[in-house]
Structure formats: structure tokens, C-alpha cells
JSON list of C-alpha atoms in Angstrom, two decimals:
[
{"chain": "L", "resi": 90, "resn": "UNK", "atom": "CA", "xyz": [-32.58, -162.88, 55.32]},
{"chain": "L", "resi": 91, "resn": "UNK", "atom": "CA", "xyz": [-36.75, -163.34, 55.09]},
{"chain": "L", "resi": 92, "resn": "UNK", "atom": "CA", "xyz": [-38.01, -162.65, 58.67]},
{"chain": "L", "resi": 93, "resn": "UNK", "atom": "CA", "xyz": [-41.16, -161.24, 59.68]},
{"chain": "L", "resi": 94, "resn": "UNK", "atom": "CA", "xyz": [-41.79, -158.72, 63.10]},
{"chain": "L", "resi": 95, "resn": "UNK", "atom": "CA", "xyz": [-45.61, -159.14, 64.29]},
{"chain": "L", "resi": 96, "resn": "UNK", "atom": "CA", "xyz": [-46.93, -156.38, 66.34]},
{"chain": "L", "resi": 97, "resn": "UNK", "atom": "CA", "xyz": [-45.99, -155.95, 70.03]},
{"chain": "L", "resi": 98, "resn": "UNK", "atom": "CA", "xyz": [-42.48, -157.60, 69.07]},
{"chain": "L", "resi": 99, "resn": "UNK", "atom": "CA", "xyz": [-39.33, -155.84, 70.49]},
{"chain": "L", "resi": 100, "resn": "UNK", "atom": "CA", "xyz": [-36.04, -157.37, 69.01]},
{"chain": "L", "resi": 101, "resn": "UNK", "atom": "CA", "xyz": [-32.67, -156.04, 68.30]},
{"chain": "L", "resi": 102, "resn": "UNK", "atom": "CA", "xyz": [-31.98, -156.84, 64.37]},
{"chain": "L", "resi": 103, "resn": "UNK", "atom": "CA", "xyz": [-28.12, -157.42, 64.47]},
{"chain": "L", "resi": 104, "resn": "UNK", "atom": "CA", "xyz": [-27.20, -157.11, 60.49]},
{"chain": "L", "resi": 105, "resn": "UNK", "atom": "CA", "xyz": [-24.57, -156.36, 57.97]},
{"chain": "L", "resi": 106, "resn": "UNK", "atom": "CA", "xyz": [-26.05, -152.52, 56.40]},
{"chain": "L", "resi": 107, "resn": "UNK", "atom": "CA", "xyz": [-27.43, -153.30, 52.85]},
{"chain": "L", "resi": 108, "resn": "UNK", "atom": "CA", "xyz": [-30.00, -150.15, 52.66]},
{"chain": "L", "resi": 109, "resn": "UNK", "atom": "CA", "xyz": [-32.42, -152.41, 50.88]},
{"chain": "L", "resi": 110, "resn": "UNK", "atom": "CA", "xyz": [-35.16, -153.90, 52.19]},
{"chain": "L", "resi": 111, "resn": "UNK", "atom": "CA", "xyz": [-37.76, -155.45, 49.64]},
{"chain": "L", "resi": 112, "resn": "UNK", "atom": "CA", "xyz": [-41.48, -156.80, 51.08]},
{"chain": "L", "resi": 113, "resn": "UNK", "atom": "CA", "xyz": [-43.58, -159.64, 50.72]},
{"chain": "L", "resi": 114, "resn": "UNK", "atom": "CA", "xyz": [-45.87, -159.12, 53.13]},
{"chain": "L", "resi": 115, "resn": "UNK", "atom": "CA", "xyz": [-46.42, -155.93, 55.01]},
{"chain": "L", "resi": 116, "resn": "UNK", "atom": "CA", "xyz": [-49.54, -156.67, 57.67]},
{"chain": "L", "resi": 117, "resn": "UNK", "atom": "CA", "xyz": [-51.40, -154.00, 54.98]},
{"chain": "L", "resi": 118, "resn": "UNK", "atom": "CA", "xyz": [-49.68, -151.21, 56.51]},
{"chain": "L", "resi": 119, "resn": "UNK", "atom": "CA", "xyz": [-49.94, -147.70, 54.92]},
{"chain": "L", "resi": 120, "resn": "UNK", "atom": "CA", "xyz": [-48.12, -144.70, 54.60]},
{"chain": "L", "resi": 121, "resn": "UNK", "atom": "CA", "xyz": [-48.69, -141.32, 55.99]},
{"chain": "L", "resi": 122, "resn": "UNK", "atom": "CA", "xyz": [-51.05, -140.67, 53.42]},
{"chain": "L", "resi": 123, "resn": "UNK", "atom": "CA", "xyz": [-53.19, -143.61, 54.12]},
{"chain": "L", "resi": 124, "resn": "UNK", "atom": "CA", "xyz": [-52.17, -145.72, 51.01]},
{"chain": "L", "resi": 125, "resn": "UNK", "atom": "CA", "xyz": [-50.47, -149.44, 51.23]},
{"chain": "L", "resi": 126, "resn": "UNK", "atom": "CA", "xyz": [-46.58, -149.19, 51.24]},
{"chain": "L", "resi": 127, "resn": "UNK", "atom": "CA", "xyz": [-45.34, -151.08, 47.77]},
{"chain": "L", "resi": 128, "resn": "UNK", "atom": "CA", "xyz": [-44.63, -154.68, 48.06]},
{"chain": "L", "resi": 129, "resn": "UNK", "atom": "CA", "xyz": [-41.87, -156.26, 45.88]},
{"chain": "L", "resi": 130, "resn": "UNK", "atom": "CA", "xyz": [-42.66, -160.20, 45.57]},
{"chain": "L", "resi": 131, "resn": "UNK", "atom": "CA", "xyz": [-40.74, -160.68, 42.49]},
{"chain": "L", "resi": 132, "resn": "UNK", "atom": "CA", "xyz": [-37.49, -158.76, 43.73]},
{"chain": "L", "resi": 133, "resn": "UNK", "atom": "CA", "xyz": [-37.50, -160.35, 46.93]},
{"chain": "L", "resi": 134, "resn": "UNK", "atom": "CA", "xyz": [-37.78, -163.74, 45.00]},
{"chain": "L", "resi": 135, "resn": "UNK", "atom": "CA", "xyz": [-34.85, -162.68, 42.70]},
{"chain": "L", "resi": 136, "resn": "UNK", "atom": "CA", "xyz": [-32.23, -162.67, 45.50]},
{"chain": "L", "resi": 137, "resn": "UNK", "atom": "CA", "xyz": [-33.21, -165.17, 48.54]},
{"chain": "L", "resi": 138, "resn": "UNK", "atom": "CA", "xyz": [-31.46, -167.81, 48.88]},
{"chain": "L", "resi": 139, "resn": "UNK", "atom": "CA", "xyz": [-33.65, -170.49, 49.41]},
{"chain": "L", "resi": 140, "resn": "UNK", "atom": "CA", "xyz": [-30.56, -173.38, 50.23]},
{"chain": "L", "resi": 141, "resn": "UNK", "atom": "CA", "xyz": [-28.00, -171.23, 51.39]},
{"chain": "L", "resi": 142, "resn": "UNK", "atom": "CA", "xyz": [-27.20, -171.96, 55.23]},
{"chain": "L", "resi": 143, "resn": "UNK", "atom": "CA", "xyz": [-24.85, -170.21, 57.85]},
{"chain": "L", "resi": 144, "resn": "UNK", "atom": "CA", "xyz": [-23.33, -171.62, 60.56]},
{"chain": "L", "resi": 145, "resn": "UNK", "atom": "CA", "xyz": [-24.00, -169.30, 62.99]},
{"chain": "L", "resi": 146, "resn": "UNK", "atom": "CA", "xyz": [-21.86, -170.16, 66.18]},
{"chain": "L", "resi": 147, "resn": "UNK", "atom": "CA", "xyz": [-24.38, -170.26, 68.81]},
{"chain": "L", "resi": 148, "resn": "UNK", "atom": "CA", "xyz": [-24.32, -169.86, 72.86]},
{"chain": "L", "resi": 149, "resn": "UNK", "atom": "CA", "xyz": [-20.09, -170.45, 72.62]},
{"chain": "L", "resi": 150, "resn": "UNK", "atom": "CA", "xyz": [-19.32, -169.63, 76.28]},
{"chain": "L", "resi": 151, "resn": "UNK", "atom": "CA", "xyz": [-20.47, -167.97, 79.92]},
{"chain": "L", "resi": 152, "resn": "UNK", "atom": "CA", "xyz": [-17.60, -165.58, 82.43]},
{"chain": "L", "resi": 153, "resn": "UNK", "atom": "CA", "xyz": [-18.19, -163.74, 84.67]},
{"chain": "L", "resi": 154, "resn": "UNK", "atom": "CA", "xyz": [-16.24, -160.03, 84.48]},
{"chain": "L", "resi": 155, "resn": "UNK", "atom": "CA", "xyz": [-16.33, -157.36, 87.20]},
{"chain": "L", "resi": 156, "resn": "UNK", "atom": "CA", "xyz": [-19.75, -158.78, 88.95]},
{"chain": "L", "resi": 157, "resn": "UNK", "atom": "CA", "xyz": [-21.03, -159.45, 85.31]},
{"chain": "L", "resi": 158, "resn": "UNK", "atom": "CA", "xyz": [-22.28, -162.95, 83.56]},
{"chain": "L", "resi": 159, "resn": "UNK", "atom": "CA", "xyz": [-21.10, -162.24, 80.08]},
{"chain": "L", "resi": 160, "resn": "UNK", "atom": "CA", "xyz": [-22.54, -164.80, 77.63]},
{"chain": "L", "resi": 161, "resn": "UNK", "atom": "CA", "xyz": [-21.49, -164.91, 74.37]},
{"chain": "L", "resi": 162, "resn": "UNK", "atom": "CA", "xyz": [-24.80, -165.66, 72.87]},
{"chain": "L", "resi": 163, "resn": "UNK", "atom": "CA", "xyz": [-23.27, -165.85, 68.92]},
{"chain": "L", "resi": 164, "resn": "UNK", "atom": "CA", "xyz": [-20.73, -165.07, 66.91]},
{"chain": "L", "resi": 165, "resn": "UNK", "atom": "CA", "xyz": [-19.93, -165.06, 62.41]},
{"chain": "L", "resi": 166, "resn": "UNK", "atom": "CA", "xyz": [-17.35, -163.72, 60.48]},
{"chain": "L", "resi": 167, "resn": "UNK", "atom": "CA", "xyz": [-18.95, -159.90, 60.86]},
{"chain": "L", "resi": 168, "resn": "UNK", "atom": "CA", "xyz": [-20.10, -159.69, 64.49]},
{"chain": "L", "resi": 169, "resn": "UNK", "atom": "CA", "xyz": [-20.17, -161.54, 67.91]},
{"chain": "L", "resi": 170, "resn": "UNK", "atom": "CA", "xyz": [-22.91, -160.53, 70.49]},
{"chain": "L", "resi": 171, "resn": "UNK", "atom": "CA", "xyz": [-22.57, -160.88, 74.04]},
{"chain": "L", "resi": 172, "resn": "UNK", "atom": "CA", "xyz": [-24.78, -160.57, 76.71]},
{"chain": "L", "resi": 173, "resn": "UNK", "atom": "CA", "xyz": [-24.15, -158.44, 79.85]},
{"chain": "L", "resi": 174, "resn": "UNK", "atom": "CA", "xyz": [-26.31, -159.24, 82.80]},
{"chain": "L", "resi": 175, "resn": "UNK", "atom": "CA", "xyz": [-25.53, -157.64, 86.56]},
{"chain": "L", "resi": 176, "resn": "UNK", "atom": "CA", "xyz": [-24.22, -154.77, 88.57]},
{"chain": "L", "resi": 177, "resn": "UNK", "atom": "CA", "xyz": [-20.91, -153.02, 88.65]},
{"chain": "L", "resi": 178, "resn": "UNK", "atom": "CA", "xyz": [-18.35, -151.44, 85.97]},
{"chain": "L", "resi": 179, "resn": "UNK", "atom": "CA", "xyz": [-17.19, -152.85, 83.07]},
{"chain": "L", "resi": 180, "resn": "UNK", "atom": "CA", "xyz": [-13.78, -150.89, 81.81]},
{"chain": "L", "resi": 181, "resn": "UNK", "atom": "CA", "xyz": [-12.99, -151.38, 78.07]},
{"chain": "L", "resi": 182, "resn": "UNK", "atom": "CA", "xyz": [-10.48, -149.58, 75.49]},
{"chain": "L", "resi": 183, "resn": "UNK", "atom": "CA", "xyz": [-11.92, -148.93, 72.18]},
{"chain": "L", "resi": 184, "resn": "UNK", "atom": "CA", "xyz": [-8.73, -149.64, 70.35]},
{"chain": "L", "resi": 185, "resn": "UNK", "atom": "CA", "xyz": [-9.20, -148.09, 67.03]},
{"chain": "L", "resi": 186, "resn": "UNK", "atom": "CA", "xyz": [-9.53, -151.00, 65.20]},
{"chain": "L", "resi": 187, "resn": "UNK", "atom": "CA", "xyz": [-13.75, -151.80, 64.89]},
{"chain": "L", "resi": 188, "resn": "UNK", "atom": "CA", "xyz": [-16.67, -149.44, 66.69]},
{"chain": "L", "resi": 189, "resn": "UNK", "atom": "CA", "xyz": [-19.20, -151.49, 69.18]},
{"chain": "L", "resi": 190, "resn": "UNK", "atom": "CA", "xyz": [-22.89, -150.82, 70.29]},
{"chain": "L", "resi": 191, "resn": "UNK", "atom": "CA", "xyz": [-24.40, -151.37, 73.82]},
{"chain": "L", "resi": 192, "resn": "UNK", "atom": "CA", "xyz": [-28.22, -151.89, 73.60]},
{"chain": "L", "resi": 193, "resn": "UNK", "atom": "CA", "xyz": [-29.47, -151.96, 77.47]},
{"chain": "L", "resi": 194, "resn": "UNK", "atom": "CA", "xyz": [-32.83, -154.38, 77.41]},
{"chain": "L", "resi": 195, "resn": "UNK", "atom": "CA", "xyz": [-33.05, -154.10, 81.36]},
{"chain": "L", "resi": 196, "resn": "UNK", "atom": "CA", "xyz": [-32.02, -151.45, 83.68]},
{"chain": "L", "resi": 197, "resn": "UNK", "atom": "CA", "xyz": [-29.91, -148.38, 83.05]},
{"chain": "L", "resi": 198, "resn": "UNK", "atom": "CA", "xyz": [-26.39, -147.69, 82.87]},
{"chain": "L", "resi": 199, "resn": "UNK", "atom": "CA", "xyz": [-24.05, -145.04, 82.26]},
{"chain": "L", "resi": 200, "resn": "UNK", "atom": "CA", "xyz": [-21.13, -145.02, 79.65]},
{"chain": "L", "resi": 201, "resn": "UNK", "atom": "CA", "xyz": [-18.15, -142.71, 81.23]},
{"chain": "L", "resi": 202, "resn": "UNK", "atom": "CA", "xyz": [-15.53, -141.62, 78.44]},
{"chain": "L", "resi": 203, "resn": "UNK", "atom": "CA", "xyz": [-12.60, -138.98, 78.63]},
{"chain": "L", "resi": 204, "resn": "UNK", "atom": "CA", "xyz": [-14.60, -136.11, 77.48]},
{"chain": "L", "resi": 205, "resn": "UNK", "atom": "CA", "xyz": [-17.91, -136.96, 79.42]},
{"chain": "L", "resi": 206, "resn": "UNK", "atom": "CA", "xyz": [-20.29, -139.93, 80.48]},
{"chain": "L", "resi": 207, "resn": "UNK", "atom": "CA", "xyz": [-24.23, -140.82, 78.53]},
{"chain": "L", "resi": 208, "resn": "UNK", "atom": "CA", "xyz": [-26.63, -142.42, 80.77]},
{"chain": "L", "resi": 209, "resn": "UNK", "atom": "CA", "xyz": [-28.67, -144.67, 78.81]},
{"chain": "L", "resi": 210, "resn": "UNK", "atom": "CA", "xyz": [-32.00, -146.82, 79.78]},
{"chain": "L", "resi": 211, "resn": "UNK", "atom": "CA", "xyz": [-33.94, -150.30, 78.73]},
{"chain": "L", "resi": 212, "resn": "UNK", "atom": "CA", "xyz": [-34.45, -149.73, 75.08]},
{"chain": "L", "resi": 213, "resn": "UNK", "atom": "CA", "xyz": [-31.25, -147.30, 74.57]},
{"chain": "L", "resi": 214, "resn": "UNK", "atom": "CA", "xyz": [-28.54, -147.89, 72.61]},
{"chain": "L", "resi": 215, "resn": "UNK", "atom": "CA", "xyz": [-25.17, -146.31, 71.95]},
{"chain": "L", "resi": 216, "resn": "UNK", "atom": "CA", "xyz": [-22.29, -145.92, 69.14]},
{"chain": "L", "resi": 217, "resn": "UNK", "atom": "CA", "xyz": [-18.67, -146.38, 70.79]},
{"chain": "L", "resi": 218, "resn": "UNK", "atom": "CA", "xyz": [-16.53, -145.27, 67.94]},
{"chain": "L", "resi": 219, "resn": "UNK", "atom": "CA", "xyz": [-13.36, -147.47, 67.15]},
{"chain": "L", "resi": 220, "resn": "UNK", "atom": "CA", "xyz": [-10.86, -144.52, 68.63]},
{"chain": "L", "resi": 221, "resn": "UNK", "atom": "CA", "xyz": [-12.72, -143.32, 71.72]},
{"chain": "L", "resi": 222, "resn": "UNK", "atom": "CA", "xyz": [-10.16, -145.00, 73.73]},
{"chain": "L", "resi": 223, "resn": "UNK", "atom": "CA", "xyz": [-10.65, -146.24, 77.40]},
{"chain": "L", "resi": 224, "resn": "UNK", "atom": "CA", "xyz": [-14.41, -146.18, 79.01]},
{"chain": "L", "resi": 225, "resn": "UNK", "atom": "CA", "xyz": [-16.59, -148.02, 81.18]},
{"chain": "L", "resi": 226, "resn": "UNK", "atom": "CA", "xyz": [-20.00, -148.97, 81.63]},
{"chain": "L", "resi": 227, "resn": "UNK", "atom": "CA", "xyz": [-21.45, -148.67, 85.51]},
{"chain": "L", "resi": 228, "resn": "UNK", "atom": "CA", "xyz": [-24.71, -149.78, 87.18]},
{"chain": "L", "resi": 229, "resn": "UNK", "atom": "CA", "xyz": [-27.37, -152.21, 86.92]},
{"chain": "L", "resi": 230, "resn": "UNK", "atom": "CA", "xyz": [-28.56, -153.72, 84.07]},
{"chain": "L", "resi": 231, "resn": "UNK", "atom": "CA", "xyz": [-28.43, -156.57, 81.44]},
{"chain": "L", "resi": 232, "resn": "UNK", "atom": "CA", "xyz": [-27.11, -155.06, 77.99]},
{"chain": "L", "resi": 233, "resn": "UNK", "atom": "CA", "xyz": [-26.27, -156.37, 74.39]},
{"chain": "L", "resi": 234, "resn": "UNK", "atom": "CA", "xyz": [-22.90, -156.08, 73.23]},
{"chain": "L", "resi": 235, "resn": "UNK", "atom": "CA", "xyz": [-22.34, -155.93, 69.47]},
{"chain": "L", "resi": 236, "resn": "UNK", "atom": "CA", "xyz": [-18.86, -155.47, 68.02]},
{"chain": "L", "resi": 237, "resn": "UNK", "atom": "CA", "xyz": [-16.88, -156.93, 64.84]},
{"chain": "L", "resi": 238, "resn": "UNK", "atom": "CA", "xyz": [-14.81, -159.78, 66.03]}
]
């Protein structure tokens, strides 16, 4: 997907991994040794698609779970995001069939597992792997919740 990030911008880029990334435009940039970072017009050209459209399913619902709003703020075939906002604990079960990622944008939290707990801030993220079985997520904060659906 084309996109551009200006400076000062802080977004969470929820993708499918491709580990390619051609550019068009790069702000004239430069590497570590002060030269311009390659741009690649005509690849990029080669593979957008200019028509194609997905139907993104946008904003599809708002409960409220253990003193939380959870709003589901999108969902496609690959991954549905949800947005946590309030204060409390939020018990899951990572059931061994997908992993899921918690990105906190305000407050802090704490994720308690079996084998230990990670306190994580605004700006933090975290890996729950598919078979980590039951945890929770406890305090204050509004986080993004990215798993396959």
C-alpha cells in the first residue's frame, strides 16, 4: 500500500510482513554515511495497484469488558484491531491457535503470565505468543489490540 509518514507522525502500521519496502519519495533522507537512501520509482510502479480496493470493515462495534470500552476499530481477512480504553484487568487465554500484540498509546499496564508479568508504557508494545496460555492485562491505559481473526 503507497502511504507516506511526515515528520513528528506517531502511527502504528498494522500490515501483513512482506520484507520489501520500495521508495518514491524519501523527504531526501540519508544514510549513516551522509548519502541519499536509493529510491525505486520504477519498482514501486511495477506492483501498485492503482484500482484495486479493500473493503476494510470499519468501526464494527463498542462493549464494554471488565471496566474497559473495547472498540473494534477494523477488521479483514488477516487481522482485527481493537481498541482498549480504561482501568482494570482484562483476563485472556492465548489458545494456541494465532499470537496477538498489545501496543499501549496512553498509560501503562502490566501483562501477568504463568511464568512472570512485563510492565509496559505509552509507546510499548508486546508479542503474546499463540501458546502462552491464560494472562491478563491490569491498570490504566488505552491500548491497541492486534490479533488474526
Amino acid at each position: 500500500m503507497l502511504h507516506a509518514i511526515g515528520k513528528g507522525i506517531v502511527l502504528a502500521e498494522i500490515q501483513q510482513n512482506s520484507n520489501l519496502t520500495y521508495r518514491i519519495y524519501d523527504y531526501d533522507r540519508t544514510d549513516n554515511n551522509g548519502k541519499k537512501r536509493e529510491l525505486h520509482i520504477d519498482k514501486a510502479l511495477d506492483v501498485i495497484h492503482f484500482t484495486e480496493h479493500i473493503d476494510f470493515q470499519k468501526s464494527t462495534g463498542i462493549r464494554t469488558e471488565s471496566g474497559f470500552t473495547v472498540t473494534t476499530m477494523f477488521f479483514y481477512d488477516c487481522f482485527e484491531v481493537e481498541k482498549y480504553k480504561g482501568e482494570g484487568r482484562i483476563n485472556e487465554i492465548a489458545d494456541g491457535r494465532a499470537f496477538s500484540t498489545y501496543t499501549v498509546t496512553e498509560g501503562s499496564c502490566i501483562v501477568i503470565y504463568k511464568k512472570g508479568s512485563l510492565p509496559l508504557s505509552k509507546g510499548e508494545s508486546v508479542l503474546i505468543p499463540a501458546n502462552l496460555g491464560e494472562f491478563s492485562v491490569e491498570g490504566s491505559f488505552e491500548a491497541l489490540k492486534v490479533h488474526v481473526p
